[in-house]
PDB file of C-alpha atoms in Angstrom:
ATOM      1  CA  MET A   1      17.576 -39.873  20.097  1.00 55.00           C
ATOM      2  CA  ALA A   2      15.516 -37.783  17.664  1.00 60.00           C
ATOM      3  CA  LYS A   3      16.316 -34.094  17.561  1.00 75.00           C
ATOM      4  CA  LYS A   4      13.706 -31.907  19.266  1.00 85.00           C
ATOM      5  CA  ALA A   5      11.524 -30.027  16.781  1.00 91.00           C
ATOM      6  CA  LEU A   6      12.367 -26.344  16.587  1.00 97.00           C
ATOM      7  CA  LYS A   7       9.689 -24.011  17.930  1.00 98.00           C
ATOM      8  CA  LEU A   8       9.879 -21.093  15.528  1.00 98.00           C
ATOM      9  CA  GLY A   9       8.012 -17.809  15.466  1.00 98.00           C
ATOM     10  CA  ILE A  10       7.933 -15.385  12.561  1.00 98.00           C
ATOM     11  CA  VAL A  11       6.774 -11.764  12.669  1.00 98.00           C
ATOM     12  CA  MET A  12       5.930 -10.539   9.172  1.00 98.00           C
ATOM     13  CA  ASP A  13       3.424  -8.703   7.024  1.00 97.00           C
ATOM     14  CA  SER A  14       0.361 -10.639   5.900  1.00 98.00           C
ATOM     15  CA  ILE A  15       1.503 -13.913   4.368  1.00 98.00           C
ATOM     16  CA  GLY A  16      -1.469 -13.702   2.030  1.00 97.00           C
ATOM     17  CA  SER A  17       0.047 -10.634   0.345  1.00 97.00           C
ATOM     18  CA  ILE A  18       3.473 -12.036  -0.558  1.00 97.00           C
ATOM     19  CA  THR A  19       4.833 -13.011  -3.985  1.00 96.00           C
ATOM     20  CA  THR A  20       6.171 -16.481  -3.252  1.00 97.00           C
ATOM     21  CA  LYS A  21       8.684 -16.737  -6.114  1.00 95.00           C
ATOM     22  CA  LYS A  22      10.752 -13.858  -4.722  1.00 94.00           C
ATOM     23  CA  ASP A  23       9.910 -13.694  -1.011  1.00 97.00           C
ATOM     24  CA  SER A  24      12.843 -14.499   1.284  1.00 98.00           C
ATOM     25  CA  SER A  25      10.635 -14.936   4.360  1.00 98.00           C
ATOM     26  CA  PHE A  26       8.724 -17.615   2.453  1.00 98.00           C
ATOM     27  CA  ALA A  27      12.020 -19.356   1.610  1.00 98.00           C
ATOM     28  CA  MET A  28      12.833 -19.383   5.332  1.00 98.00           C
ATOM     29  CA  LEU A  29       9.420 -20.844   6.177  1.00 98.00           C
ATOM     30  CA  LEU A  30       9.794 -23.599   3.582  1.00 98.00           C
ATOM     31  CA  GLU A  31      13.180 -24.545   5.031  1.00 98.00           C
ATOM     32  CA  ALA A  32      11.865 -24.449   8.605  1.00 98.00           C
ATOM     33  CA  GLN A  33       9.062 -26.798   7.626  1.00 98.00           C
ATOM     34  CA  ARG A  34      11.482 -29.149   5.821  1.00 98.00           C
ATOM     35  CA  ARG A  35      13.348 -29.401   9.134  1.00 97.00           C
ATOM     36  CA  GLY A  36      10.188 -30.287  11.020  1.00 97.00           C
ATOM     37  CA  ALA A  37       9.805 -26.968  12.841  1.00 98.00           C
ATOM     38  CA  GLU A  38       6.644 -26.003  14.683  1.00 98.00           C
ATOM     39  CA  ILE A  39       5.834 -22.646  13.046  1.00 98.00           C
ATOM     40  CA  HIS A  40       4.024 -19.866  14.893  1.00 98.00           C
ATOM     41  CA  TYR A  41       2.910 -16.945  12.703  1.00 98.00           C
ATOM     42  CA  PHE A  42       2.474 -13.398  14.019  1.00 98.00           C
ATOM     43  CA  GLU A  43       1.707  -9.998  12.591  1.00 98.00           C
ATOM     44  CA  GLN A  44       2.591  -6.916  14.628  1.00 98.00           C
ATOM     45  CA  SER A  45      -0.975  -6.604  15.903  1.00 98.00           C
ATOM     46  CA  ASP A  46      -0.674 -10.057  17.489  1.00 98.00           C
ATOM     47  CA  LEU A  47       2.088  -9.009  19.908  1.00 98.00           C
ATOM     48  CA  SER A  48       1.720  -7.592  23.408  1.00 98.00           C
ATOM     49  CA  MET A  49       3.559  -7.219  26.690  1.00 98.00           C
ATOM     50  CA  LEU A  50       2.197  -7.533  30.230  1.00 98.00           C
ATOM     51  CA  SER A  51       4.348  -6.642  33.219  1.00 98.00           C
ATOM     52  CA  GLY A  52       7.456  -7.125  31.102  1.00 97.00           C
ATOM     53  CA  THR A  53       6.423 -10.502  29.657  1.00 98.00           C
ATOM     54  CA  ALA A  54       6.242 -10.606  25.854  1.00 98.00           C
ATOM     55  CA  SER A  55       3.324 -12.574  24.445  1.00 98.00           C
ATOM     56  CA  GLY A  56       1.640 -13.149  21.140  1.00 98.00           C
ATOM     57  CA  HIS A  57      -1.551 -14.510  19.646  1.00 98.00           C
ATOM     58  CA  SER A  58       0.020 -17.317  17.639  1.00 98.00           C
ATOM     59  CA  THR A  59      -1.454 -18.944  14.545  1.00 98.00           C
ATOM     60  CA  ARG A  60       0.080 -22.291  13.618  1.00 98.00           C
ATOM     61  CA  LEU A  61       1.224 -22.215  10.002  1.00 98.00           C
ATOM     62  CA  THR A  62       2.024 -24.727   7.282  1.00 98.00           C
ATOM     63  CA  VAL A  63       3.402 -23.775   3.869  1.00 98.00           C
ATOM     64  CA  GLN A  64       3.968 -25.329   0.467  1.00 97.00           C
ATOM     65  CA  ASP A  65       5.736 -24.052  -2.643  1.00 97.00           C
ATOM     66  CA  ASP A  66       2.582 -23.534  -4.683  1.00 97.00           C
ATOM     67  CA  PRO A  67       2.026 -20.001  -6.078  1.00 95.00           C
ATOM     68  CA  ASP A  68      -1.748 -20.495  -6.006  1.00 96.00           C
ATOM     69  CA  ASP A  69      -2.076 -22.059  -2.547  1.00 97.00           C
ATOM     70  CA  TRP A  70       1.017 -21.455  -0.431  1.00 98.00           C
ATOM     71  CA  PHE A  71      -0.163 -21.538   3.200  1.00 98.00           C
ATOM     72  CA  GLN A  72      -2.732 -22.864   5.628  1.00 98.00           C
ATOM     73  CA  PHE A  73      -3.525 -21.573   9.092  1.00 98.00           C
ATOM     74  CA  GLY A  74      -4.098 -23.913  12.016  1.00 98.00           C
ATOM     75  CA  GLN A  75      -4.689 -23.644  15.751  1.00 98.00           C
ATOM     76  CA  GLN A  76      -4.644 -20.239  17.402  1.00 98.00           C
ATOM     77  CA  THR A  77      -3.284 -19.832  20.919  1.00 98.00           C
ATOM     78  CA  LYS A  78      -1.731 -17.144  23.086  1.00 98.00           C
ATOM     79  CA  ILE A  79       1.845 -17.962  24.043  1.00 98.00           C
ATOM     80  CA  GLU A  80       4.751 -16.312  25.805  1.00 98.00           C
ATOM     81  CA  LEU A  81       7.340 -15.454  23.171  1.00 98.00           C
ATOM     82  CA  GLY A  82      10.175 -16.611  25.414  1.00 98.00           C
ATOM     83  CA  GLU A  83       8.878 -20.176  25.010  1.00 98.00           C
ATOM     84  CA  LEU A  84       9.957 -20.130  21.361  1.00 98.00           C
ATOM     85  CA  ASP A  85      13.434 -21.288  20.360  1.00 98.00           C
ATOM     86  CA  VAL A  86      13.844 -18.657  17.654  1.00 98.00           C
ATOM     87  CA  ILE A  87      11.859 -15.700  16.333  1.00 98.00           C
ATOM     88  CA  LEU A  88      12.419 -14.371  12.814  1.00 98.00           C
ATOM     89  CA  MET A  89      11.707 -10.634  12.718  1.00 98.00           C
ATOM     90  CA  ARG A  90      10.771 -10.183   9.057  1.00 98.00           C
ATOM     91  CA  LYS A  91       8.455  -7.184   9.130  1.00 96.00           C
ATOM     92  CA  ASP A  92       9.123  -5.072   6.044  1.00 93.00           C
ATOM     93  CA  PRO A  93       9.865  -1.349   6.294  1.00 87.00           C
ATOM     94  CA  PRO A  94       8.804   1.390   6.790  1.00 84.00           C
ATOM     95  CA  PHE A  95      10.991   1.596   9.848  1.00 88.00           C
ATOM     96  CA  ASP A  96       8.554   3.651  11.913  1.00 91.00           C
ATOM     97  CA  MET A  97       7.768   3.874  15.611  1.00 94.00           C
ATOM     98  CA  GLU A  98       5.478   0.837  15.377  1.00 96.00           C
ATOM     99  CA  PHE A  99       8.503  -1.123  14.165  1.00 95.00           C
ATOM    100  CA  VAL A 100      10.539   0.235  17.086  1.00 96.00           C
ATOM    101  CA  TYR A 101       7.819  -0.715  19.599  1.00 97.00           C
ATOM    102  CA  THR A 102       7.816  -4.231  18.142  1.00 98.00           C
ATOM    103  CA  THR A 103      11.563  -4.505  18.750  1.00 98.00           C
ATOM    104  CA  TYR A 104      11.012  -3.596  22.421  1.00 98.00           C
ATOM    105  CA  ILE A 105       8.622  -6.539  22.768  1.00 98.00           C
ATOM    106  CA  LEU A 106      11.126  -8.784  20.994  1.00 98.00           C
ATOM    107  CA  ASP A 107      13.870  -7.583  23.341  1.00 98.00           C
ATOM    108  CA  ARG A 108      11.817  -8.961  26.229  1.00 98.00           C
ATOM    109  CA  ALA A 109      11.373 -12.233  24.325  1.00 98.00           C
ATOM    110  CA  LYS A 110      15.139 -12.396  23.869  1.00 98.00           C
ATOM    111  CA  LEU A 111      15.710 -11.845  27.595  1.00 98.00           C
ATOM    112  CA  ALA A 112      13.232 -14.676  28.258  1.00 98.00           C
ATOM    113  CA  GLY A 113      15.318 -17.075  26.187  1.00 98.00           C
ATOM    114  CA  ALA A 114      14.292 -16.804  22.526  1.00 98.00           C
ATOM    115  CA  LEU A 115      16.916 -16.237  19.836  1.00 98.00           C
ATOM    116  CA  VAL A 116      15.680 -13.231  17.827  1.00 98.00           C
ATOM    117  CA  VAL A 117      16.921 -12.970  14.231  1.00 98.00           C
ATOM    118  CA  ASN A 118      17.963 -10.235  13.832  1.00 97.00           C
ATOM    119  CA  ALA A 119      18.785  -8.842  17.292  1.00 98.00           C
ATOM    120  CA  PRO A 120      16.230  -6.152  18.231  1.00 98.00           C
ATOM    121  CA  GLN A 121      18.839  -3.670  19.465  1.00 98.00           C
ATOM    122  CA  ALA A 122      20.754  -3.973  16.198  1.00 98.00           C
ATOM    123  CA  LEU A 123      17.573  -3.429  14.191  1.00 97.00           C
ATOM    124  CA  ARG A 124      17.080  -0.153  16.033  1.00 96.00           C
ATOM    125  CA  ASP A 125      20.702   0.934  15.727  1.00 96.00           C
ATOM    126  CA  MET A 126      21.442   0.126  12.089  1.00 96.00           C
ATOM    127  CA  ASN A 127      19.678   2.529   9.774  1.00 93.00           C
ATOM    128  CA  GLU A 128      20.172   0.925   6.397  1.00 91.00           C
ATOM    129  CA  LYS A 129      21.637   4.041   4.790  1.00 93.00           C
ATOM    130  CA  ALA A 130      23.321   5.837   7.687  1.00 94.00           C
ATOM    131  CA  TYR A 131      25.083   2.709   8.977  1.00 96.00           C
ATOM    132  CA  THR A 132      27.437   2.808   6.009  1.00 96.00           C
ATOM    133  CA  ALA A 133      29.214   5.531   8.016  1.00 97.00           C
ATOM    134  CA  TRP A 134      30.731   2.733  10.126  1.00 97.00           C
ATOM    135  CA  PHE A 135      32.615   1.583   7.004  1.00 98.00           C
ATOM    136  CA  PRO A 136      33.846   4.808   5.352  1.00 97.00           C
ATOM    137  CA  GLU A 137      36.765   3.002   3.701  1.00 97.00           C
ATOM    138  CA  CYS A 138      34.223   0.936   1.723  1.00 97.00           C
ATOM    139  CA  THR A 139      31.752   3.636   0.706  1.00 97.00           C
ATOM    140  CA  PRO A 140      31.548   6.447  -1.827  1.00 97.00           C
ATOM    141  CA  LEU A 141      31.975   9.889  -0.276  1.00 97.00           C
ATOM    142  CA  THR A 142      28.761  10.332   1.715  1.00 97.00           C
ATOM    143  CA  LEU A 143      27.129  13.357   3.346  1.00 98.00           C
ATOM    144  CA  VAL A 144      24.269  13.171   5.876  1.00 97.00           C
ATOM    145  CA  THR A 145      22.737  16.546   6.649  1.00 98.00           C
ATOM    146  CA  ARG A 146      19.591  18.653   6.871  1.00 97.00           C
ATOM    147  CA  SER A 147      21.334  21.599   5.258  1.00 97.00           C
ATOM    148  CA  MET A 148      20.407  22.380   1.661  1.00 97.00           C
ATOM    149  CA  PRO A 149      23.437  24.698   1.281  1.00 97.00           C
ATOM    150  CA  GLU A 150      25.729  21.842   2.355  1.00 98.00           C
ATOM    151  CA  ILE A 151      24.210  19.480  -0.204  1.00 98.00           C
ATOM    152  CA  LYS A 152      24.451  22.157  -2.900  1.00 97.00           C
ATOM    153  CA  ALA A 153      28.131  22.678  -2.084  1.00 97.00           C
ATOM    154  CA  PHE A 154      28.632  18.901  -2.215  1.00 98.00           C
ATOM    155  CA  LEU A 155      26.982  18.846  -5.651  1.00 97.00           C
ATOM    156  CA  GLU A 156      29.086  21.774  -6.836  1.00 96.00           C
ATOM    157  CA  GLU A 157      32.254  19.973  -5.805  1.00 97.00           C
ATOM    158  CA  HIS A 158      31.412  16.548  -7.237  1.00 97.00           C
ATOM    159  CA  ASP A 159      29.327  17.407 -10.351  1.00 97.00           C
ATOM    160  CA  ARG A 160      26.890  14.479 -10.022  1.00 97.00           C
ATOM    161  CA  ILE A 161      25.413  13.043  -6.843  1.00 97.00           C
ATOM    162  CA  VAL A 162      22.685  10.718  -5.583  1.00 96.00           C
ATOM    163  CA  VAL A 163      20.342  12.042  -2.891  1.00 97.00           C
ATOM    164  CA  LYS A 164      17.744  10.073  -0.943  1.00 94.00           C
ATOM    165  CA  PRO A 165      15.852  10.040   2.366  1.00 93.00           C
ATOM    166  CA  LEU A 166      17.230   8.068   5.300  1.00 90.00           C
ATOM    167  CA  ASP A 167      13.945   6.202   5.735  1.00 85.00           C
ATOM    168  CA  GLY A 168      13.269   5.293   2.105  1.00 74.00           C
ATOM    169  CA  MET A 169      12.867   1.807   0.638  1.00 72.00           C
ATOM    170  CA  GLY A 170      12.454   0.201  -2.768  1.00 67.00           C
ATOM    171  CA  GLY A 171      14.040   3.105  -4.618  1.00 67.00           C
ATOM    172  CA  ARG A 172      11.474   5.651  -3.450  1.00 76.00           C
ATOM    173  CA  SER A 173      12.580   9.285  -3.616  1.00 81.00           C
ATOM    174  CA  VAL A 174      16.063   8.459  -4.937  1.00 91.00           C
ATOM    175  CA  PHE A 175      17.336  11.250  -7.198  1.00 94.00           C
ATOM    176  CA  VAL A 176      20.420  11.655  -9.351  1.00 95.00           C
ATOM    177  CA  ILE A 177      21.316  15.355  -9.641  1.00 96.00           C
ATOM    178  CA  LYS A 178      23.837  16.977 -11.977  1.00 96.00           C
ATOM    179  CA  LYS A 179      25.467  20.290 -11.172  1.00 93.00           C
ATOM    180  CA  ASP A 180      23.437  22.182 -13.790  1.00 91.00           C
ATOM    181  CA  ASP A 181      20.108  20.499 -12.928  1.00 94.00           C
ATOM    182  CA  SER A 182      17.385  23.162 -12.791  1.00 94.00           C
ATOM    183  CA  ASN A 183      15.325  20.866 -10.529  1.00 93.00           C
ATOM    184  CA  ALA A 184      18.017  20.622  -7.838  1.00 96.00           C
ATOM    185  CA  ASN A 185      16.428  23.181  -5.524  1.00 95.00           C
ATOM    186  CA  VAL A 186      12.970  21.631  -5.543  1.00 96.00           C
ATOM    187  CA  ILE A 187      14.434  18.131  -5.053  1.00 96.00           C
ATOM    188  CA  LEU A 188      16.409  19.250  -2.003  1.00 97.00           C
ATOM    189  CA  GLU A 189      13.483  21.246  -0.622  1.00 96.00           C
ATOM    190  CA  THR A 190      11.289  18.150  -0.903  1.00 95.00           C
ATOM    191  CA  LEU A 191      13.834  15.713   0.551  1.00 95.00           C
ATOM    192  CA  THR A 192      14.802  17.883   3.534  1.00 96.00           C
ATOM    193  CA  ASP A 193      11.426  19.603   3.977  1.00 95.00           C
ATOM    194  CA  TYR A 194      13.255  22.919   3.751  1.00 96.00           C
ATOM    195  CA  GLY A 195      15.963  21.802   6.167  1.00 96.00           C
ATOM    196  CA  GLN A 196      13.683  20.040   8.680  1.00 97.00           C
ATOM    197  CA  ARG A 197      14.667  16.431   7.816  1.00 96.00           C
ATOM    198  CA  PHE A 198      17.972  14.665   7.338  1.00 96.00           C
ATOM    199  CA  ALA A 199      18.867  13.364   3.885  1.00 96.00           C
ATOM    200  CA  ILE A 200      21.839  11.455   2.525  1.00 96.00           C
ATOM    201  CA  ALA A 201      23.943  12.436  -0.483  1.00 97.00           C
ATOM    202  CA  GLN A 202      26.566  10.256  -2.150  1.00 97.00           C
ATOM    203  CA  VAL A 203      28.934  10.793  -5.032  1.00 97.00           C
ATOM    204  CA  TYR A 204      27.410   9.188  -8.129  1.00 97.00           C
ATOM    205  CA  ILE A 205      28.900   5.817  -9.070  1.00 97.00           C
ATOM    206  CA  PRO A 206      28.812   5.321 -12.885  1.00 95.00           C
ATOM    207  CA  GLU A 207      28.925   1.507 -12.464  1.00 96.00           C
ATOM    208  CA  ILE A 208      25.237   1.616 -11.484  1.00 94.00           C
ATOM    209  CA  THR A 209      24.646   0.821 -15.173  1.00 93.00           C
ATOM    210  CA  LEU A 210      26.097  -2.647 -14.415  1.00 94.00           C
ATOM    211  CA  GLY A 211      23.748  -3.119 -11.484  1.00 95.00           C
ATOM    212  CA  ASP A 212      23.183  -2.503  -7.787  1.00 95.00           C
ATOM    213  CA  LYS A 213      24.450  -5.766  -6.288  1.00 97.00           C
ATOM    214  CA  ARG A 214      22.598  -7.348  -3.372  1.00 97.00           C
ATOM    215  CA  ILE A 215      24.963  -9.575  -1.394  1.00 98.00           C
ATOM    216  CA  LEU A 216      23.600 -11.777   1.401  1.00 98.00           C
ATOM    217  CA  LEU A 217      25.577 -12.453   4.594  1.00 98.00           C
ATOM    218  CA  ILE A 218      24.766 -15.224   7.055  1.00 98.00           C
ATOM    219  CA  ASP A 219      26.284 -14.759  10.505  1.00 98.00           C
ATOM    220  CA  GLY A 220      28.925 -12.507   8.968  1.00 98.00           C
ATOM    221  CA  VAL A 221      29.840 -14.778   6.040  1.00 98.00           C
ATOM    222  CA  ALA A 222      28.884 -13.866   2.470  1.00 98.00           C
ATOM    223  CA  VAL A 223      26.939 -16.112   0.130  1.00 98.00           C
ATOM    224  CA  PRO A 224      29.407 -16.330  -2.813  1.00 98.00           C
ATOM    225  CA  TYR A 225      26.940 -14.900  -5.349  1.00 98.00           C
ATOM    226  CA  ALA A 226      25.201 -11.547  -5.783  1.00 97.00           C
ATOM    227  CA  LEU A 227      21.946 -10.449  -7.363  1.00 97.00           C
ATOM    228  CA  ALA A 228      22.699  -7.454  -9.586  1.00 96.00           C
ATOM    229  CA  ARG A 229      19.664  -5.222 -10.145  1.00 94.00           C
ATOM    230  CA  ILE A 230      20.245  -3.382 -13.402  1.00 93.00           C
ATOM    231  CA  PRO A 231      18.351  -0.141 -14.174  1.00 88.00           C
ATOM    232  CA  THR A 232      16.309  -0.093 -17.356  1.00 82.00           C
ATOM    233  CA  GLY A 233      15.331   2.660 -19.757  1.00 70.00           C
ATOM    234  CA  GLY A 234      15.817   6.162 -18.425  1.00 65.00           C
ATOM    235  CA  ASP A 235      15.655   5.145 -14.748  1.00 65.00           C
ATOM    236  CA  ASN A 236      18.792   5.405 -12.587  1.00 62.00           C
ATOM    237  CA  ARG A 237      17.498   3.172  -9.785  1.00 56.00           C
ATOM    238  CA  GLY A 238      18.754  -0.356  -9.279  1.00 54.00           C
ATOM    239  CA  ASN A 239      15.611  -1.531  -7.503  1.00 57.00           C
ATOM    240  CA  ILE A 240      13.378  -4.385  -8.633  1.00 55.00           C
ATOM    241  CA  VAL A 241      10.210  -2.544  -7.636  1.00 57.00           C
ATOM    242  CA  ALA A 242      11.408   0.390  -9.776  1.00 51.00           C
ATOM    243  CA  GLY A 243      11.649  -1.860 -12.845  1.00 63.00           C
ATOM    244  CA  ALA A 244      15.265  -3.039 -12.663  1.00 77.00           C
ATOM    245  CA  ILE A 245      16.090  -6.387 -14.230  1.00 90.00           C
ATOM    246  CA  THR A 246      18.098  -8.936 -12.251  1.00 91.00           C
ATOM    247  CA  LYS A 247      21.269 -10.828 -13.044  1.00 94.00           C
ATOM    248  CA  ALA A 248      22.821 -13.371 -10.689  1.00 96.00           C
ATOM    249  CA  GLN A 249      26.610 -13.380 -10.653  1.00 97.00           C
ATOM    250  CA  ALA A 250      29.638 -14.491  -8.649  1.00 97.00           C
ATOM    251  CA  LEU A 251      31.182 -12.055  -6.180  1.00 98.00           C
ATOM    252  CA  SER A 252      34.136  -9.997  -7.352  1.00 97.00           C
ATOM    253  CA  ASP A 253      37.349  -9.609  -5.362  1.00 98.00           C
ATOM    254  CA  ALA A 254      36.158  -6.146  -4.286  1.00 97.00           C
ATOM    255  CA  ASP A 255      32.788  -7.562  -3.200  1.00 98.00           C
ATOM    256  CA  ARG A 256      34.524 -10.175  -1.049  1.00 98.00           C
ATOM    257  CA  SER A 257      36.820  -7.556   0.480  1.00 98.00           C
ATOM    258  CA  ILE A 258      33.827  -5.425   1.497  1.00 98.00           C
ATOM    259  CA  CYS A 259      32.090  -8.455   3.013  1.00 98.00           C
ATOM    260  CA  GLU A 260      35.208  -9.340   5.011  1.00 98.00           C
ATOM    261  CA  GLN A 261      35.162  -5.863   6.531  1.00 98.00           C
ATOM    262  CA  VAL A 262      31.421  -5.551   7.119  1.00 98.00           C
ATOM    263  CA  GLY A 263      30.465  -9.123   8.018  1.00 98.00           C
ATOM    264  CA  PRO A 264      32.256  -9.555  11.368  1.00 98.00           C
ATOM    265  CA  MET A 265      30.844  -6.306  12.777  1.00 97.00           C
ATOM    266  CA  LEU A 266      27.301  -7.293  11.784  1.00 98.00           C
ATOM    267  CA  ARG A 267      27.766 -10.742  13.325  1.00 98.00           C
ATOM    268  CA  ASP A 268      29.085  -9.267  16.560  1.00 98.00           C
ATOM    269  CA  GLN A 269      26.013  -7.015  16.814  1.00 97.00           C
ATOM    270  CA  GLY A 270      23.618  -9.968  16.475  1.00 98.00           C
ATOM    271  CA  ILE A 271      22.824  -9.666  12.779  1.00 98.00           C
ATOM    272  CA  VAL A 272      22.422 -13.240  11.558  1.00 98.00           C
ATOM    273  CA  PHE A 273      20.963 -12.394   8.148  1.00 98.00           C
ATOM    274  CA  ALA A 274      21.879  -9.223   6.252  1.00 98.00           C
ATOM    275  CA  GLY A 275      21.836  -7.926   2.719  1.00 98.00           C
ATOM    276  CA  ILE A 276      24.410  -5.330   1.738  1.00 98.00           C
ATOM    277  CA  ASP A 277      24.176  -3.278  -1.459  1.00 97.00           C
ATOM    278  CA  VAL A 278      27.291  -2.687  -3.545  1.00 98.00           C
ATOM    279  CA  ILE A 279      27.608  -0.527  -6.670  1.00 97.00           C
ATOM    280  CA  GLY A 280      30.869  -0.969  -8.524  1.00 97.00           C
ATOM    281  CA  ASP A 281      33.399  -1.408  -5.722  1.00 97.00           C
ATOM    282  CA  TYR A 282      31.488   0.637  -3.134  1.00 98.00           C
ATOM    283  CA  LEU A 283      29.161  -0.235  -0.264  1.00 98.00           C
ATOM    284  CA  THR A 284      26.000   1.905  -0.458  1.00 96.00           C
ATOM    285  CA  GLU A 285      23.536   0.316   2.020  1.00 96.00           C
ATOM    286  CA  VAL A 286      23.425  -2.207   4.877  1.00 97.00           C
ATOM    287  CA  ASN A 287      20.010  -3.904   4.987  1.00 96.00           C
ATOM    288  CA  VAL A 288      19.137  -5.710   8.217  1.00 97.00           C
ATOM    289  CA  THR A 289      15.347  -5.440   8.595  1.00 95.00           C
ATOM    290  CA  SER A 290      14.019  -7.919   6.005  1.00 95.00           C
ATOM    291  CA  PRO A 291      16.619  -8.410   3.248  1.00 95.00           C
ATOM    292  CA  THR A 292      15.537 -10.210   0.085  1.00 95.00           C
ATOM    293  CA  GLY A 293      17.273 -12.102  -2.708  1.00 96.00           C
ATOM    294  CA  ILE A 294      17.203 -15.706  -1.445  1.00 98.00           C
ATOM    295  CA  ARG A 295      14.820 -17.187  -3.986  1.00 97.00           C
ATOM    296  CA  GLU A 296      16.407 -15.548  -7.022  1.00 96.00           C
ATOM    297  CA  LEU A 297      19.917 -16.693  -6.062  1.00 97.00           C
ATOM    298  CA  ASP A 298      18.695 -20.171  -5.103  1.00 98.00           C
ATOM    299  CA  LYS A 299      17.130 -20.565  -8.531  1.00 97.00           C
ATOM    300  CA  ALA A 300      20.110 -19.191 -10.459  1.00 96.00           C
ATOM    301  CA  PHE A 301      22.796 -21.277  -8.748  1.00 96.00           C
ATOM    302  CA  ASP A 302      20.891 -24.258  -7.271  1.00 97.00           C
ATOM    303  CA  LEU A 303      21.542 -23.063  -3.721  1.00 98.00           C
ATOM    304  CA  ASN A 304      19.698 -23.412  -0.440  1.00 98.00           C
ATOM    305  CA  ILE A 305      20.470 -20.118   1.293  1.00 98.00           C
ATOM    306  CA  ALA A 306      17.722 -20.563   3.890  1.00 98.00           C
ATOM    307  CA  GLY A 307      19.360 -23.890   4.713  1.00 98.00           C
ATOM    308  CA  LEU A 308      22.620 -22.067   5.456  1.00 98.00           C
ATOM    309  CA  LEU A 309      20.675 -19.638   7.638  1.00 98.00           C
ATOM    310  CA  PHE A 310      19.050 -22.416   9.660  1.00 98.00           C
ATOM    311  CA  ASP A 311      22.407 -24.171  10.017  1.00 98.00           C
ATOM    312  CA  ALA A 312      23.681 -20.937  11.614  1.00 98.00           C
ATOM    313  CA  ILE A 313      20.584 -20.664  13.822  1.00 98.00           C
ATOM    314  CA  GLU A 314      20.971 -24.247  15.019  1.00 97.00           C
ATOM    315  CA  ARG A 315      24.640 -23.657  15.816  1.00 97.00           C
ATOM    316  CA  LYS A 316      23.661 -20.682  17.959  1.00 97.00           C
ATOM    317  CA  LEU A 317      20.934 -22.634  19.751  1.00 97.00           C
ATOM    318  CA  SER A 318      23.275 -25.531  20.515  1.00 92.00           C
TER     319      SER A 318
END
């Protein structure tokens, strides 16, 4: 008997705005289509909830790996989200209240029977920077505070630190400060809004010059390769959007050890697809909203990471 076609929903930013050669959501859509899935496309504005029932204005979607013509829209209908087998929540940050409201709607879809990847509750709970606190044995010494005096004392003790906002993305507002930096005060005033907002400070890891490694985990198990994002010029940030160059490489023993500690907890919380960031031998971020890196690693090592993801999804559905 032929296997029933998967009814798949995806919540994402406008598909017309993506860069296909490096978009992980697009890799997932290509794999879903290869498997014969019925794809329902949603943006946040398409979702609603009536008397506890989650619904969405669905647009049927087909995709092809053509950088000039990568998607076509089809029939539009309103459906109950619980009728879908699986929903990929791939809305990019910022993680704002609109994102949180979307997860409430997806929680109701989950209760109605849809598998939501990743679990809505976990998306709310796991701030990508603060959640490293659940793995202190893996991380550089890390301070989360509103207090500028506390951060200054941290800097005084450790000579060189990295400071950033808890809600940042793509390397925005990431600063490296040395103890004698005359700009330290204004940086901390800006980040904390004079003590009104939390910020995170970490001891500087010199191995950033070798790259900020993005490691992908599928249902708690690491893909055996990482995408190192190496800062260029005078920029300290290992972020592609900040100009870093990329280098695909095998995981080190330390990378694998971190994954063995982090992966099972993410899996148990309903995180099916995650991207952790590792500098040197230290975990620095846990990315669960819309991690990237699939297409670059697929190309470098002839992989099919989205295939591994859908294997995991199908195991969960069965």
